[in-house]
Short mmCIF file of C-alpha atoms and ligand atoms in Angstrom, two decimals:
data_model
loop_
_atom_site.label_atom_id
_atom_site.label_comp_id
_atom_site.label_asym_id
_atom_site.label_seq_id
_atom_site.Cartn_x
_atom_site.Cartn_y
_atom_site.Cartn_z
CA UNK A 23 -34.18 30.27 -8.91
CA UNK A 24 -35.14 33.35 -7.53
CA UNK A 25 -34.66 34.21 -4.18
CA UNK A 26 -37.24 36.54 -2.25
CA UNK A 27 -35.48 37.06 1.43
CA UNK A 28 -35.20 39.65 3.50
CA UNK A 29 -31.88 39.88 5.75
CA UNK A 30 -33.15 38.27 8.74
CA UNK A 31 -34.82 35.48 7.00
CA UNK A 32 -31.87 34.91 4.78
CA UNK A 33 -29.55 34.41 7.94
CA UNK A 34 -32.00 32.44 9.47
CA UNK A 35 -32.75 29.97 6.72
CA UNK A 36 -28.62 29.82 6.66
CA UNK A 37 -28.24 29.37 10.13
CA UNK A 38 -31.00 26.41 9.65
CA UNK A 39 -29.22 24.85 6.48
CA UNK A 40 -25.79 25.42 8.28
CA UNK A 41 -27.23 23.47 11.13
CA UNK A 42 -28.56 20.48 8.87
CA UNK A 43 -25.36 20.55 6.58
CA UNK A 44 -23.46 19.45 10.07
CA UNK A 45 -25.12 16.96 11.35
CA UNK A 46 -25.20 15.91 7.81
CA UNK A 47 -28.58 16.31 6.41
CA UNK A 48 -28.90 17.35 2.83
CA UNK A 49 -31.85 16.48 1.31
CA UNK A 50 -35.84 15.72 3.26
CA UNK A 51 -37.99 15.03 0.07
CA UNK A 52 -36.99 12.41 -2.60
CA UNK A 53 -38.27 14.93 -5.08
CA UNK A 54 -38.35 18.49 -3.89
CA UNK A 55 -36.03 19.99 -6.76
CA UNK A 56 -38.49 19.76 -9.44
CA UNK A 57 -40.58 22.00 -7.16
CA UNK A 58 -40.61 25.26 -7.76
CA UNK A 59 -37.50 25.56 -9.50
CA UNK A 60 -38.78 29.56 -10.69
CA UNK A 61 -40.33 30.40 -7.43
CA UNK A 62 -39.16 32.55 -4.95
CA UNK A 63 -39.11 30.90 -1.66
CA UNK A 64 -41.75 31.12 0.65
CA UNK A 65 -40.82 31.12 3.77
CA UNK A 66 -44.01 30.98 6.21
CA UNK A 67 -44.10 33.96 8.82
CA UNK A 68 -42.89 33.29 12.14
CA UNK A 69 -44.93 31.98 14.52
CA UNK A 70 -48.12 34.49 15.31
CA UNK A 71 -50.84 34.25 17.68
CA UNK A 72 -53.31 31.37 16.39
CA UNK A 73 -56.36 32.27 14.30
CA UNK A 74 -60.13 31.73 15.34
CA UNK A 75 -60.60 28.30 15.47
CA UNK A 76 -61.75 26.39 12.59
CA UNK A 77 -65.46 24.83 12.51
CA UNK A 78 -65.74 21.56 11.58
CA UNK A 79 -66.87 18.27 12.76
CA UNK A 80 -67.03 19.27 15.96
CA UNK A 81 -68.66 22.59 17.21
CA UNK A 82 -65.89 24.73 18.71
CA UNK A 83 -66.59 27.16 21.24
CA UNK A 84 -65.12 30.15 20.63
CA UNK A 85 -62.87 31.43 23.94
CA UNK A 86 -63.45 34.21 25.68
CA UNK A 87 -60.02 34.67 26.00
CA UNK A 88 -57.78 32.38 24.67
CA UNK A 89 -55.20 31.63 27.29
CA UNK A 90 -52.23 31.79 24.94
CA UNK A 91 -49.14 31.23 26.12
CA UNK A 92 -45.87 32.69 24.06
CA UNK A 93 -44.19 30.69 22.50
CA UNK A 94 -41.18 29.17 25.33
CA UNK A 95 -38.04 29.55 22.79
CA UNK A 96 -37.70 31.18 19.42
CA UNK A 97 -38.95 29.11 16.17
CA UNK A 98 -38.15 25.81 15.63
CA UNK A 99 -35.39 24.30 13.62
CA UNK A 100 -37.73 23.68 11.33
CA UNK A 101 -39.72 27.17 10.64
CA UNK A 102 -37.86 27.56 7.57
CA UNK A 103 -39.30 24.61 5.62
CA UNK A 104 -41.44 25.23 2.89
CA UNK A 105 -44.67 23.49 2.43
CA UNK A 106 -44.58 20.73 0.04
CA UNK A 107 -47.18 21.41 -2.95
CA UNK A 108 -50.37 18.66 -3.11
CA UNK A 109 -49.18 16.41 -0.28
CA UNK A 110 -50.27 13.72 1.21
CA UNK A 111 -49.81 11.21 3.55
CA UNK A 112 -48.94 8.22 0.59
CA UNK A 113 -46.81 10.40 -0.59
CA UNK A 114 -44.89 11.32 2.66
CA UNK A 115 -44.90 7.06 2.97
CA UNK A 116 -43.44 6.88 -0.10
CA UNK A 117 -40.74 9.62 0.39
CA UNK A 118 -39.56 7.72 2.98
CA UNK A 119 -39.21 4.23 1.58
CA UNK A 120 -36.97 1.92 2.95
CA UNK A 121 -35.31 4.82 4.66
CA UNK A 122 -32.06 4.30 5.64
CA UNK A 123 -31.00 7.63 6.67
CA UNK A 124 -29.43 7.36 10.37
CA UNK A 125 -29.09 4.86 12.35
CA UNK A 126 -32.37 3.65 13.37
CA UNK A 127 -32.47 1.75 10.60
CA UNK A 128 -30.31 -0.96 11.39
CA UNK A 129 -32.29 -2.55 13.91
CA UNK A 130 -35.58 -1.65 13.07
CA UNK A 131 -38.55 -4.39 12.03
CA UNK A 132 -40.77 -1.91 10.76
CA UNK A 133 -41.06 1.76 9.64
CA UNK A 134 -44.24 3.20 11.95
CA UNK A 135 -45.36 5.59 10.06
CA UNK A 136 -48.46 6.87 12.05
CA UNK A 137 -51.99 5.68 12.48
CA UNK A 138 -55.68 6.87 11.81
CA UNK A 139 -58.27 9.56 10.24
CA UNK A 140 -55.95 11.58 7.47
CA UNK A 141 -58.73 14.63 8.80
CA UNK A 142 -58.29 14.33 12.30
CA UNK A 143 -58.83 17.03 14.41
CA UNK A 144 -57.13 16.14 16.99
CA UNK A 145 -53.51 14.62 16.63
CA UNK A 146 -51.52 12.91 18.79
CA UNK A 147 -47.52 12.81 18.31
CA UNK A 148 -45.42 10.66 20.46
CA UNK A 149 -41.42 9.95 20.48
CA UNK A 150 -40.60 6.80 18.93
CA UNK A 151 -41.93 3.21 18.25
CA UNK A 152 -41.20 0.72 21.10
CA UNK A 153 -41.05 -3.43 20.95
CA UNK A 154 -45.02 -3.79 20.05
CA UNK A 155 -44.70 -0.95 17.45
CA UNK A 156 -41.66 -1.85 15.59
CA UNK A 157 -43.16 -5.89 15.45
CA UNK A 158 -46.64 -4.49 14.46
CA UNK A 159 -45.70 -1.15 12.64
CA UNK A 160 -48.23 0.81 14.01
CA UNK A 161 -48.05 3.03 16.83
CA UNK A 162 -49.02 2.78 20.66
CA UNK A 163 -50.14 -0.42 20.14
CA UNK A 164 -48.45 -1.86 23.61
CA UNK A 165 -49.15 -0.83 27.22
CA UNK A 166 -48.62 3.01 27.06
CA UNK A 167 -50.44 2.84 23.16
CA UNK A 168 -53.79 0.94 25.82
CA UNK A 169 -53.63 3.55 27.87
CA UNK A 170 -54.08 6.20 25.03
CA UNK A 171 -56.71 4.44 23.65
CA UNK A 172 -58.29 4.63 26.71
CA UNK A 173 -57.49 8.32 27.00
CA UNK A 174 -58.68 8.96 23.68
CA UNK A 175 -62.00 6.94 24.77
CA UNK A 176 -62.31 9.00 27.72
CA UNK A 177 -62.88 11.99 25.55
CA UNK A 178 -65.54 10.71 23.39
CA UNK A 179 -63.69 9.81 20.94
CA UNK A 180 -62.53 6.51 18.92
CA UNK A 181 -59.13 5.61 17.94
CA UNK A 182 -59.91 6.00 14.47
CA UNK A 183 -61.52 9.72 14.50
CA UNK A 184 -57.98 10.46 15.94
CA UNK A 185 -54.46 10.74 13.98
CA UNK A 186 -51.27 8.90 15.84
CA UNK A 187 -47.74 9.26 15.34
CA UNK A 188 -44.21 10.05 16.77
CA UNK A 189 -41.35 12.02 15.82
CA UNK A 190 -39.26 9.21 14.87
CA UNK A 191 -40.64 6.30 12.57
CA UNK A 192 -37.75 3.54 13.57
CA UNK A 193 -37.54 2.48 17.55
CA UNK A 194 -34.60 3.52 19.13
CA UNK A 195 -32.76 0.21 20.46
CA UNK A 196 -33.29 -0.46 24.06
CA UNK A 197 -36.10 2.64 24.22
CA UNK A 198 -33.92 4.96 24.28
CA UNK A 199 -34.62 8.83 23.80
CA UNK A 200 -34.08 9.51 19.95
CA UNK A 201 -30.83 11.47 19.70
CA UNK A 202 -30.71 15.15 18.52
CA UNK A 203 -29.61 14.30 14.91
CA UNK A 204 -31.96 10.98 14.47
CA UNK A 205 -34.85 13.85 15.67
CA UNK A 206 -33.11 16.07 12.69
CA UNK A 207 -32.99 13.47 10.22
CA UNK A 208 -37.43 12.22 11.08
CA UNK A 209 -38.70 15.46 11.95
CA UNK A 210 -39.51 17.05 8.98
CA UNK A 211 -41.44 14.06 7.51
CA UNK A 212 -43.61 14.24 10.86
CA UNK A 213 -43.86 18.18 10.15
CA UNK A 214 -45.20 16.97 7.00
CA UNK A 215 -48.24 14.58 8.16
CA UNK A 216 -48.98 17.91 10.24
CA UNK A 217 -49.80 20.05 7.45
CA UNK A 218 -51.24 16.98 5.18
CA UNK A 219 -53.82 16.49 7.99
CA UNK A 220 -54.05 19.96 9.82
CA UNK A 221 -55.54 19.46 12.65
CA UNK A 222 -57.26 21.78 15.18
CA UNK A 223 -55.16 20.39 18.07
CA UNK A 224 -52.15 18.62 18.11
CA UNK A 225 -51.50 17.00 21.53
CA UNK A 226 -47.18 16.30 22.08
CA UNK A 227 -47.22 13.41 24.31
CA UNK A 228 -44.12 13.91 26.06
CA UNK A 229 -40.69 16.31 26.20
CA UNK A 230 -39.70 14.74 22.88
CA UNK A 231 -42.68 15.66 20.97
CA UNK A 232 -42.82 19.27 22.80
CA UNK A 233 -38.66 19.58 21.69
CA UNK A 234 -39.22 18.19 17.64
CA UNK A 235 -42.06 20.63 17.09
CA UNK A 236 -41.46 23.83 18.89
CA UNK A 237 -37.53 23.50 19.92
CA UNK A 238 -38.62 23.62 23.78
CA UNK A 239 -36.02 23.44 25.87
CA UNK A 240 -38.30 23.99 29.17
CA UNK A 241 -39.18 20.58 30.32
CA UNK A 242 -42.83 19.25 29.94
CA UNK A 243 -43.67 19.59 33.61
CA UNK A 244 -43.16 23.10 33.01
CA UNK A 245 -45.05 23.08 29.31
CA UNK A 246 -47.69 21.09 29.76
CA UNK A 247 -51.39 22.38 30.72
CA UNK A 248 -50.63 25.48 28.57
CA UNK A 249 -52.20 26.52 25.36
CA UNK A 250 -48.91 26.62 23.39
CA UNK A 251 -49.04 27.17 19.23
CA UNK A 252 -47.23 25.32 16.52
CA UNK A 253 -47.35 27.35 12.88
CA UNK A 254 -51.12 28.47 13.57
CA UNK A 255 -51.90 25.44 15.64
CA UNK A 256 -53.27 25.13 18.94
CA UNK A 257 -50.57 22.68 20.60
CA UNK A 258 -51.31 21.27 24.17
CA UNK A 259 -48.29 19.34 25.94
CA UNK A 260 -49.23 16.75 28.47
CA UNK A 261 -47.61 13.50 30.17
CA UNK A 262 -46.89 10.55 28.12
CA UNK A 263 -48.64 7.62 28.60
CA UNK A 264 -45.43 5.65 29.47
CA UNK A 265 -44.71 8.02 32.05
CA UNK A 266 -48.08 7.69 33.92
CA UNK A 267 -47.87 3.90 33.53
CA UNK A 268 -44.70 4.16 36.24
CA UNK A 269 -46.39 7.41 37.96
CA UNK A 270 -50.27 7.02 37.74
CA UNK A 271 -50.97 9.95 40.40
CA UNK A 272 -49.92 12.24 36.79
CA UNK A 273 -53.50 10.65 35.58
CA UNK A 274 -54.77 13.50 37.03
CA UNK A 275 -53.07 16.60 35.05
CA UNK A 276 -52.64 14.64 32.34
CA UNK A 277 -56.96 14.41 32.28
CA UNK A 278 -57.28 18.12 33.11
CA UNK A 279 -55.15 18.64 29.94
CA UNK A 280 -57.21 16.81 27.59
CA UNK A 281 -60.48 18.36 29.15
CA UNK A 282 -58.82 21.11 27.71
CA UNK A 283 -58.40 19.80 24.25
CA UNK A 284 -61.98 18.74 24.73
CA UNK A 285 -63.52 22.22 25.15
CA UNK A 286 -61.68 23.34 22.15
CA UNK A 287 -63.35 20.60 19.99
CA UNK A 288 -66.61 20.87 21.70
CA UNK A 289 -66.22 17.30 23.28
CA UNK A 290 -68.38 15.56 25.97
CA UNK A 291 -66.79 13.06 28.53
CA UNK A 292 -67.60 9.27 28.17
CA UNK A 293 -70.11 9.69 31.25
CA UNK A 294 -67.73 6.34 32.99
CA UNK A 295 -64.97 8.17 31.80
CA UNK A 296 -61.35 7.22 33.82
CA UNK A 297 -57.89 7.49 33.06
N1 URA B 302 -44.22 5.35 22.80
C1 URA B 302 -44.21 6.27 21.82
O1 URA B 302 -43.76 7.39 22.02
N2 URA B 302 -44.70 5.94 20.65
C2 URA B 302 -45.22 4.77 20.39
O2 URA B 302 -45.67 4.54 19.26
C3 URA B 302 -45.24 3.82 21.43
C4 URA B 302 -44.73 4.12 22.62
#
């Protein structure tokens, strides 16, 4: 194998593998070794300023000026990763099988995988399946998964023209936070659906979201509202629906955020619409 890295890269993609080696991740893809055995390694640029948005479905305005926001912290753990030739999201489900990789596994029902349009423009990534989601394998499918349908409503949009998942595919026992390592371990197979689908927007519902994809360590109440960007990506952080179901005055942000997400897109309000 040939290996095309310049000195910063190199340390950095060895500070990443170092990083994975300890907490005992070797291997992501079932398969990834008959890629590219002769290739040199691409490794994608660091994070840059987005590009023009894309036109598609939806008529995007361009913005006067974009109110980009740096990124908080440096690239994420996961910058390093190399696209994975003719993807998709079967294949990503299949990678994963019967994963028993950390933990989560043991008390898991089902795998949630994610939910929705495979060409959404608009994704929205949450932290981990709860009760509802492990029993029915799909995600937000309880109270805080009513409330984002009704979010999602709100915007003009249906469930299905959206694409849903979480960093973790197993619920944590008890609804816990996902722990730094189980986040390690899921991450790259939700960094995966991301660049299978490619969305104009990615919405992170939540500190865990905002943590897996762009290694935040600002909180979201600091994050959230801002135009942030994840490898070329618009990426807007806002409340997660759990939250607002203990703290509904949040409604409020967490609405001006998606009006947000809806200019980008060229959305219209549900005329009724209410969080
Ligand atoms: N909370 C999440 O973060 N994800 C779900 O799928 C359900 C609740």
């Amino acid at each position: 194998m040939t290996l095309a890295l310049d000195e910063p890269t190199r340390k950095k993609l060895e500070e990443t593998l170092r990083y994975f080696e300890e907490i005992g991740v070797r291997e992501f893809f079932t398969d990834r070794a008959r890629q590219g055995a002769d290739e040199a390694v691409a490794v994608p640029a660091s994070i840059q300023p987005v590009a023009a948005p894309r036109v598609g479905v939806f008529a995007a305005p361009e913005l006067a000026t974009p109110a980009w926001t740096p990124i908080p912290q440096g690239p994420s753990l996961f910058d390093a990763m190399d696209r994975v030739e003719n993807d998709s999201l079967e294949r990503i489900r299949t990678d994963i099988g019967d994963c028993k990789r950390c933990r989560l596994c043991e008390r898991r029902t089902n795998i949630v995988f994610g939910d929705g349009s495979a060409k959404a423009e608009l994704v929205f990534v949450g932290e981990g399946p709860g009760h509802d989601e492990d029993i029915q394998g799909l995600p937000f499918v309880g109270r805080a998964g009513k409330l984002l349908n009704q979010m999602i409503e709100a915007m003009g949009l249906q469930r299905r023209d959206v694409y849903i998942c979480n960093v973790v595919k197993c619920r944590p026992p008890e609804n816990r936070a996902p722990e730094k390592d189980e986040m390690a371990i899921c991450s790259p197979f939700l960094l995966r659906q991301l660049d299978v689908i490619q969305p104009k927007v990615i919405v992170c519902l939540g500190a865990v979201a905002l943590k897996a994809l762009l290694g935040a360590e600002k909180g979201i109440t600091q994050l959230r509202g801002q135009w942030l960007e994840y490898r070329g990506t618009r990426l807007m952080a806002t409340y997660h629906p759990a939250y607002l179901l203990r703290n509904p005055n949040a409604k409020g942000d967490v609405w001006k955020d998606l009006q947000k997400v809806m200019n980008v897109l060229g959305l219209q309000a549900r005329r009724e619409a209410r969080l």
